[in-house]
């Protein structure tokens, strides 16, 4: 898998200020996840080739839409939002999908959540603290912590995406 197929990932600046660095790395990892999905058919995106794991590329994108929504809007802004895919009965609903669930829908939801996360953080200082609410046991987080956590979350799941992609069509790449 090379990066000449239309996907564009900007390398994060090596000299940016802290906010620029965090935004750069988060966007890099967001782009990496989509790059791992690029060029695959619907059936390939749904495949779970790492048994007994139920991980799929489609599920990872759905999961990251949930995570973007949760950390940037629910935790940082205190918005009371319904889950996208998960329920109390199925807390891993982002990885459980039906024939009616499609890649196009998942990608659109993910892109929307990324854009809403960008709006939620625009102009806000990194030392902004979340409201102590019912989420996450009432714990308070700084926006800096949420950025760092999101970079870690994407990096970990992009490693999963690497393995899924290689098992799906043999493609590899950083």
XYZ file of N, CA, C and O in Angstrom, residues 21-172:
608
model
N 1.122 21.292 17.014
C 1.653 19.926 17.067
C 0.528 18.926 17.352
O 0.412 17.898 16.679
N -0.303 19.229 18.331
C -1.397 18.325 18.678
C -2.401 18.207 17.535
O -2.824 17.100 17.181
N -2.778 19.336 16.945
C -3.688 19.289 15.795
C -3.062 18.510 14.642
O -3.733 17.714 13.985
N -1.778 18.731 14.401
C -1.088 18.063 13.303
C -1.048 16.558 13.471
O -1.327 15.806 12.532
N -0.701 16.104 14.674
C -0.636 14.662 14.902
C -2.010 14.013 14.897
O -2.190 12.916 14.376
N -3.002 14.702 15.436
C -4.346 14.132 15.431
C -4.863 14.005 13.997
O -5.380 12.952 13.603
N -4.674 15.050 13.199
C -5.118 14.972 11.804
C -4.337 13.916 11.022
O -4.902 13.217 10.176
N -3.065 13.780 11.293
C -2.256 12.756 10.635
C -2.833 11.360 10.909
O -2.980 10.538 10.003
N -3.169 11.107 12.158
C -3.711 9.792 12.503
C -5.131 9.600 11.975
O -5.500 8.488 11.592
N -5.914 10.664 11.942
C -7.243 10.559 11.318
C -7.087 10.170 9.845
O -7.777 9.280 9.356
N -6.191 10.861 9.153
C -5.955 10.572 7.734
C -5.419 9.158 7.532
O -5.742 8.497 6.541
N -4.591 8.691 8.451
C -4.031 7.347 8.348
C -5.134 6.296 8.399
O -5.113 5.338 7.618
N -6.099 6.471 9.277
C -7.186 5.495 9.363
C -7.941 5.409 8.037
O -8.204 4.315 7.540
N -8.256 6.555 7.450
C -8.951 6.515 6.152
C -8.067 5.906 5.075
O -8.558 5.182 4.208
N -6.789 6.187 5.116
C -5.856 5.636 4.129
C -5.855 4.108 4.192
O -5.810 3.428 3.163
N -5.935 3.561 5.402
C -5.956 2.103 5.558
C -7.213 1.483 4.942
O -7.221 0.310 4.602
N -8.264 2.273 4.794
C -9.526 1.786 4.240
C -9.647 2.051 2.744
O -10.523 1.485 2.077
N -8.797 2.892 2.240
C -8.900 3.351 0.855
C -8.765 2.219 -0.161
O -7.906 1.350 -0.028
N -9.642 2.238 -1.147
C -9.547 1.310 -2.265
C -10.125 -0.073 -2.008
O -10.039 -0.936 -2.879
N -10.698 -0.286 -0.836
C -11.261 -1.596 -0.528
C -12.755 -1.625 -0.853
O -13.444 -0.614 -0.772
N -13.231 -2.805 -1.184
C -14.663 -3.009 -1.436
C -15.402 -3.105 -0.098
O -14.813 -3.402 0.934
N -16.688 -2.902 -0.161
C -17.541 -2.969 1.037
C -17.300 -4.270 1.810
O -17.127 -4.257 3.022
N -17.286 -5.371 1.105
C -17.092 -6.672 1.755
C -15.745 -6.726 2.472
O -15.638 -7.294 3.562
N -14.717 -6.153 1.892
C -13.396 -6.165 2.518
C -13.370 -5.298 3.785
O -12.707 -5.636 4.758
N -14.066 -4.177 3.765
C -14.112 -3.279 4.921
C -14.862 -3.905 6.093
O -14.610 -3.572 7.247
N -15.741 -4.833 5.803
C -16.547 -5.509 6.819
C -15.850 -6.761 7.365
O -16.248 -7.295 8.397
N -14.853 -7.224 6.690
C -14.179 -8.487 7.025
C -13.543 -8.435 8.411
O -12.982 -7.424 8.813
N -13.589 -9.558 9.122
C -12.965 -9.705 10.443
C -11.941 -10.835 10.363
O -12.190 -11.946 10.846
N -10.774 -10.562 9.773
C -9.821 -11.632 9.477
C -8.937 -12.075 10.640
O -8.111 -12.963 10.466
N -9.088 -11.479 11.797
C -8.189 -11.797 12.905
C -8.929 -12.531 14.028
O -8.947 -12.104 15.172
N -9.532 -13.651 13.680
C -10.306 -14.431 14.653
C -9.434 -14.773 15.859
O -8.237 -15.022 15.705
N -9.997 -14.747 17.040
C -11.414 -14.595 17.335
C -11.867 -13.139 17.442
O -13.019 -12.874 17.752
N -10.986 -12.196 17.174
C -11.346 -10.780 17.262
C -12.454 -10.433 16.273
O -12.498 -10.953 15.168
N -13.336 -9.528 16.655
C -14.405 -9.034 15.787
C -14.013 -7.707 15.138
O -14.843 -7.019 14.580
N -12.729 -7.348 15.196
C -12.265 -6.097 14.597
C -12.401 -6.134 13.082
O -12.086 -7.132 12.435
N -12.867 -5.019 12.544
C -12.926 -4.807 11.095
C -12.596 -3.346 10.848
O -12.688 -2.503 11.759
N -12.230 -3.038 9.627
C -11.970 -1.636 9.290
C -13.243 -0.802 9.414
O -13.208 0.320 9.932
N -14.366 -1.338 8.978
C -15.635 -0.641 9.136
C -15.915 -0.376 10.615
O -16.289 0.736 11.006
N -15.705 -1.374 11.439
C -15.923 -1.219 12.874
C -14.995 -0.194 13.497
O -15.407 0.584 14.368
N -13.735 -0.153 13.060
C -12.796 0.834 13.596
C -13.236 2.246 13.269
O -13.135 3.150 14.112
N -13.714 2.479 12.060
C -14.175 3.821 11.683
C -15.416 4.191 12.493
O -15.537 5.319 12.983
N -16.325 3.258 12.657
C -17.506 3.515 13.481
C -17.095 3.801 14.933
O -17.615 4.719 15.573
N -16.138 3.026 15.443
C -15.642 3.224 16.804
C -15.034 4.616 16.969
O -15.315 5.313 17.945
N -14.225 5.025 16.014
C -13.573 6.331 16.138
C -14.575 7.475 16.010
O -14.367 8.534 16.612
N -15.657 7.283 15.289
C -16.724 8.297 15.278
C -17.309 8.430 16.685
O -17.517 9.549 17.176
N -17.553 7.306 17.337
C -18.054 7.328 18.716
C -17.066 8.028 19.653
O -17.455 8.831 20.500
N -15.788 7.716 19.491
C -14.755 8.267 20.370
C -14.609 9.775 20.161
O -14.491 10.533 21.131
N -14.612 10.220 18.914
C -14.553 11.667 18.627
C -15.712 12.369 19.323
O -15.535 13.393 19.983
N -16.895 11.841 19.150
C -18.113 12.421 19.726
C -18.026 12.474 21.253
O -18.334 13.487 21.876
N -17.616 11.348 21.832
C -17.564 11.239 23.284
C -16.585 12.239 23.904
O -16.953 13.011 24.789
N -15.332 12.200 23.457
C -14.316 13.009 24.126
C -14.436 14.499 23.829
O -14.312 15.322 24.742
N -14.668 14.878 22.605
C -14.670 16.303 22.294
C -15.989 16.996 22.597
O -15.995 18.155 23.005
N -17.089 16.311 22.426
C -18.377 16.975 22.612
C -19.045 16.626 23.933
O -19.540 17.500 24.624
N -19.048 15.338 24.276
C -19.699 14.971 25.532
C -18.837 15.347 26.746
O -19.333 15.968 27.688
N -17.575 14.955 26.724
C -16.707 15.242 27.864
C -16.319 16.716 27.907
O -16.535 17.389 28.910
N -15.745 17.238 26.829
C -15.234 18.615 26.878
C -16.333 19.673 26.880
O -16.226 20.657 27.597
N -17.365 19.496 26.098
C -18.419 20.513 26.032
C -19.612 20.212 26.924
O -20.497 21.044 27.080
N -19.663 19.002 27.469
C -20.768 18.640 28.341
C -22.077 18.399 27.609
O -23.143 18.425 28.222
N -22.004 18.140 26.295
C -23.227 17.888 25.533
C -23.808 16.533 25.915
O -23.077 15.578 26.140
N -25.110 16.472 25.980
C -25.803 15.217 26.277
C -26.250 14.627 24.942
O -27.272 15.040 24.396
N -25.471 13.697 24.429
C -25.714 13.143 23.097
C -25.991 11.646 23.178
O -25.381 10.948 23.989
N -26.842 11.151 22.298
C -27.041 9.698 22.250
C -25.820 9.030 21.621
O -25.075 9.655 20.864
N -25.648 7.774 21.955
C -24.581 7.005 21.316
C -24.909 6.841 19.835
O -26.078 6.811 19.458
N -23.893 6.719 19.032
C -24.096 6.509 17.599
C -24.447 5.059 17.290
O -25.349 4.777 16.513
N -23.697 4.143 17.858
C -23.848 2.725 17.541
C -23.986 1.845 18.778
O -24.529 0.751 18.699
N -23.451 2.267 19.878
C -23.412 1.452 21.086
C -24.679 1.663 21.915
O -25.289 2.718 21.875
N -25.027 0.633 22.657
C -26.165 0.716 23.566
C -25.757 0.054 24.883
O -24.715 -0.609 24.955
N -26.582 0.203 25.877
C -26.313 -0.466 27.158
C -26.284 -1.979 26.934
O -25.457 -2.686 27.493
N -27.188 -2.461 26.068
C -27.252 -3.896 25.788
C -26.093 -4.367 24.906
O -25.697 -5.523 24.958
N -25.575 -3.478 24.079
C -24.472 -3.818 23.174
C -23.423 -2.704 23.212
O -23.359 -1.856 22.331
N -22.584 -2.703 24.266
C -21.591 -1.644 24.408
C -20.534 -1.645 23.294
O -19.835 -0.649 23.119
N -20.434 -2.719 22.541
C -19.511 -2.790 21.406
C -20.267 -2.718 20.081
O -19.833 -3.267 19.073
N -21.390 -2.035 20.087
C -22.227 -1.932 18.896
C -21.537 -1.307 17.705
O -21.916 -1.555 16.559
N -20.483 -0.518 17.947
C -19.734 0.069 16.832
C -19.060 -1.029 15.995
O -18.842 -0.855 14.799
N -18.772 -2.165 16.600
C -18.147 -3.281 15.891
C -19.150 -4.338 15.432
O -18.784 -5.296 14.766
N -20.402 -4.163 15.811
C -21.462 -5.106 15.416
C -22.380 -4.383 14.446
O -23.054 -3.432 14.830
N -22.419 -4.841 13.231
C -23.239 -4.155 12.234
C -24.044 -5.160 11.445
O -23.768 -6.351 11.464
N -25.052 -4.642 10.772
C -25.951 -5.486 9.986
C -25.678 -5.261 8.503
O -24.867 -4.409 8.127
N -26.389 -5.983 7.672
C -26.252 -5.809 6.230
C -26.677 -4.417 5.784
O -26.238 -3.933 4.749
N -27.552 -3.767 6.556
C -28.010 -2.419 6.199
C -26.967 -1.350 6.495
O -27.031 -0.249 5.947
N -26.025 -1.631 7.384
C -24.972 -0.673 7.713
C -23.929 -0.680 6.595
O -23.475 -1.749 6.176
N -23.556 0.503 6.128
C -22.642 0.591 4.987
C -21.401 1.401 5.321
O -21.392 2.220 6.257
N -20.378 1.196 4.489
C -19.164 1.984 4.594
C -19.467 3.460 4.347
O -18.993 4.334 5.082
N -20.269 3.756 3.344
C -20.570 5.155 3.012
C -21.191 5.864 4.205
O -20.820 7.007 4.520
N -22.102 5.197 4.881
C -22.741 5.800 6.061
C -21.724 5.980 7.172
O -21.662 7.035 7.814
N -20.921 4.970 7.439
C -19.929 5.047 8.517
C -18.911 6.149 8.247
O -18.560 6.910 9.156
N -18.439 6.241 7.010
C -17.459 7.283 6.679
C -18.080 8.670 6.828
O -17.448 9.583 7.358
N -19.317 8.827 6.390
C -19.984 10.128 6.515
C -20.163 10.518 7.982
O -19.915 11.666 8.365
N -20.595 9.574 8.804
C -20.760 9.849 10.234
C -19.406 10.211 10.845
O -19.298 11.179 11.612
N -18.371 9.456 10.519
C -17.035 9.739 11.050
C -16.577 11.133 10.639
O -16.107 11.913 11.473
N -16.698 11.459 9.354
C -16.288 12.793 8.881
C -17.074 13.899 9.591
O -16.508 14.932 9.942
N -18.346 13.679 9.805
C -19.163 14.665 10.514
C -18.674 14.839 11.942
O -18.528 15.979 12.421
N -18.398 13.739 12.629
C -17.924 13.824 14.013
C -16.555 14.495 14.102
O -16.292 15.253 15.036
N -15.683 14.234 13.130
C -14.375 14.908 13.112
C -14.577 16.410 12.946
O -13.958 17.215 13.657
N -15.424 16.808 12.030
C -15.674 18.238 11.820
C -16.282 18.875 13.063
O -15.896 19.984 13.458
N -17.219 18.207 13.690
C -17.820 18.734 14.922
C -16.791 18.807 16.051
O -16.823 19.735 16.869
N -15.872 17.859 16.107
C -14.796 17.906 17.100
C -13.888 19.098 16.841
O -13.474 19.791 17.778
N -13.573 19.349 15.579
C -12.739 20.516 15.248
C -13.425 21.811 15.687
O -12.789 22.706 16.233
N -14.712 21.909 15.416
C -15.463 23.099 15.842
C -15.491 23.217 17.363
O -15.425 24.311 17.915
N -15.630 22.080 18.033
C -15.704 22.073 19.493
C -14.410 22.571 20.133
O -14.436 23.114 21.240
N -13.284 22.376 19.461
C -11.994 22.752 20.041
C -11.468 24.074 19.504
O -10.545 24.637 20.090
N -12.028 24.569 18.433
C -11.519 25.796 17.798
C -11.491 26.955 18.792
O -12.501 27.265 19.433
N -10.316 27.537 18.922
C -10.162 28.711 19.765
C -10.176 28.445 21.260
O -10.052 29.377 22.057
N -10.331 27.209 21.655
C -10.351 26.905 23.083
C -8.931 26.608 23.568
O -8.173 25.924 22.889
N -8.576 27.095 24.751
C -7.215 26.864 25.262
C -7.020 25.407 25.670
O -7.958 24.731 26.105
N -5.798 24.944 25.555
C -5.491 23.553 25.899
C -5.673 23.263 27.382
O -5.875 22.113 27.761
N -5.624 24.291 28.220
C -5.820 24.047 29.648
C -7.283 24.169 30.065
O -7.604 24.079 31.243
N -8.189 24.311 29.093
C -9.620 24.291 29.380
C -9.967 22.971 30.042
O -9.524 21.906 29.597
N -10.764 23.032 31.099
C -11.167 21.825 31.810
C -12.597 21.459 31.446
O -13.453 22.322 31.272
N -12.827 20.153 31.365
C -14.176 19.657 31.098
C -15.047 19.905 32.316
O -14.550 20.117 33.426
N -16.332 19.854 32.087
C -17.281 19.936 33.188
C -17.302 18.572 33.888
O -17.262 17.543 33.228
N -17.353 18.582 35.181
C -17.497 17.324 35.916
C -18.946 16.886 35.765
O -19.835 17.490 36.326
N -19.160 15.887 34.942
C -20.522 15.437 34.682
C -20.692 13.976 35.003
O -19.875 13.375 35.709
N -21.732 13.422 34.468
C -22.040 12.016 34.733
C -21.158 11.075 33.926
O -21.055 9.901 34.225
N -20.527 11.612 32.878
C -19.659 10.775 32.054
C -18.329 10.527 32.751
O -17.806 11.381 33.449
N -17.787 9.376 32.518
C -16.455 9.006 32.994
C -16.308 9.222 34.502
O -15.285 9.727 34.970
N -17.347 8.896 35.241
C -17.290 8.978 36.692
C -17.143 10.379 37.247
O -16.705 10.555 38.380
N -17.485 11.388 36.454
C -17.382 12.762 36.920
C -15.978 13.316 36.912
O -15.740 14.436 37.371
N -15.035 12.552 36.385
C -13.639 13.005 36.331
C -13.507 14.220 35.411
O -14.214 14.345 34.421
N -12.586 15.112 35.740
C -12.339 16.320 34.956
C -11.079 16.115 34.115
O -10.087 15.545 34.581
N -11.125 16.594 32.857
C -10.009 16.446 31.916
C -9.679 17.789 31.297
O -10.576 18.586 31.029
N -8.410 18.009 31.015
C -8.041 19.200 30.248
C -8.161 18.865 28.767
O -8.072 17.696 28.355
N -8.351 19.891 27.952
C -8.391 19.690 26.509
C -7.063 19.102 26.028
O -7.043 18.254 25.143
N -5.965 19.505 26.640
C -4.641 18.950 26.302
C -4.635 17.434 26.506
O -4.146 16.684 25.674
N -5.185 16.968 27.635
C -5.248 15.541 27.912
C -6.098 14.829 26.864
O -5.734 13.751 26.385
N -7.237 15.418 26.502
C -8.122 14.797 25.513
C -7.407 14.686 24.169
O -7.469 13.641 23.514
N -6.709 15.736 23.747
C -5.935 15.653 22.502
C -4.930 14.512 22.574
O -4.814 13.709 21.638
N -4.184 14.451 23.655
C -3.156 13.414 23.794
C -3.793 12.029 23.788
O -3.293 11.108 23.128
N -4.890 11.890 24.482
C -5.591 10.604 24.496
C -6.087 10.234 23.099
O -5.973 9.069 22.688
N -6.625 11.193 22.369
C -7.144 10.901 21.029
C -6.024 10.491 20.073
O -6.210 9.598 19.238
N -4.870 11.110 20.199
C -3.720 10.713 19.374
C -3.336 9.274 19.710
O -3.112 8.451 18.817
N -3.304 8.949 20.987
C -3.001 7.577 21.418
C -4.055 6.602 20.910
O -3.741 5.509 20.444
N -5.313 6.981 21.006
C -6.414 6.110 20.572
C -6.299 5.802 19.081
O -6.407 4.648 18.654
N -6.081 6.836 18.271
C -5.920 6.614 16.834
C -4.668 5.797 16.534
O -4.705 4.895 15.698
N -3.563 6.105 17.200
C -2.315 5.382 16.930
C -2.490 3.889 17.212
O -2.072 3.037 16.423
N -3.129 3.566 18.340
C -3.358 2.161 18.692
C -4.242 1.485 17.650
O -3.933 0.400 17.160
N -5.338 2.138 17.299
C -6.257 1.527 16.341
C -5.704 1.530 14.918
O -6.059 0.658 14.122
N -4.825 2.455 14.606
C -4.177 2.401 13.292
C -3.243 1.199 13.203
O -3.061 0.634 12.123
N -2.681 0.790 14.318
C -1.921 -0.457 14.331
C -2.826 -1.645 14.031
O -2.458 -2.546 13.273
N -4.012 -1.631 14.612
C -4.984 -2.676 14.284
C -5.350 -2.621 12.803
O -5.445 -3.658 12.136
N -5.554 -1.395 12.309
C -5.918 -1.224 10.893
C -4.812 -1.753 9.980
O -5.101 -2.337 8.930
N -3.554 -1.568 10.366
C -2.433 -2.126 9.600
C -2.586 -3.633 9.448
O -2.455 -4.184 8.353
N -2.842 -4.307 10.576
C -2.977 -5.763 10.548
C -4.197 -6.199 9.745
O -4.133 -7.157 8.967
N -5.304 -5.505 9.929
C -6.525 -5.842 9.184
C -6.310 -5.670 7.686
O -6.710 -6.528 6.887
N -5.672 -4.577 7.307
C -5.446 -4.320 5.888
C -4.522 -5.379 5.289
O -4.796 -5.911 4.201
N -3.461 -5.710 5.984
C -2.545 -6.714 5.468
C -3.235 -8.066 5.328
O -3.029 -8.772 4.336
N -4.072 -8.424 6.289
C -4.801 -9.692 6.203
C -5.882 -9.673 5.129
O -6.249 -10.710 4.604
N -6.367 -8.490 4.803
C -7.447 -8.370 3.823
C -6.938 -8.465 2.389
O -7.470 -9.210 1.578
N -5.868 -7.711 2.081
C -5.396 -7.718 0.680
C -3.871 -7.743 0.552
O -3.346 -7.576 -0.541
N -3.179 -7.939 1.679
C -1.725 -8.029 1.620
C -1.016 -6.692 1.599
O 0.214 -6.639 1.642
N -1.762 -5.589 1.539
C -1.152 -4.266 1.465
C -0.544 -3.886 2.801
O -1.107 -4.149 3.862
N 0.640 -3.282 2.737
C 1.298 -2.788 3.935
C 1.724 -1.343 3.702
O 1.759 -0.863 2.578
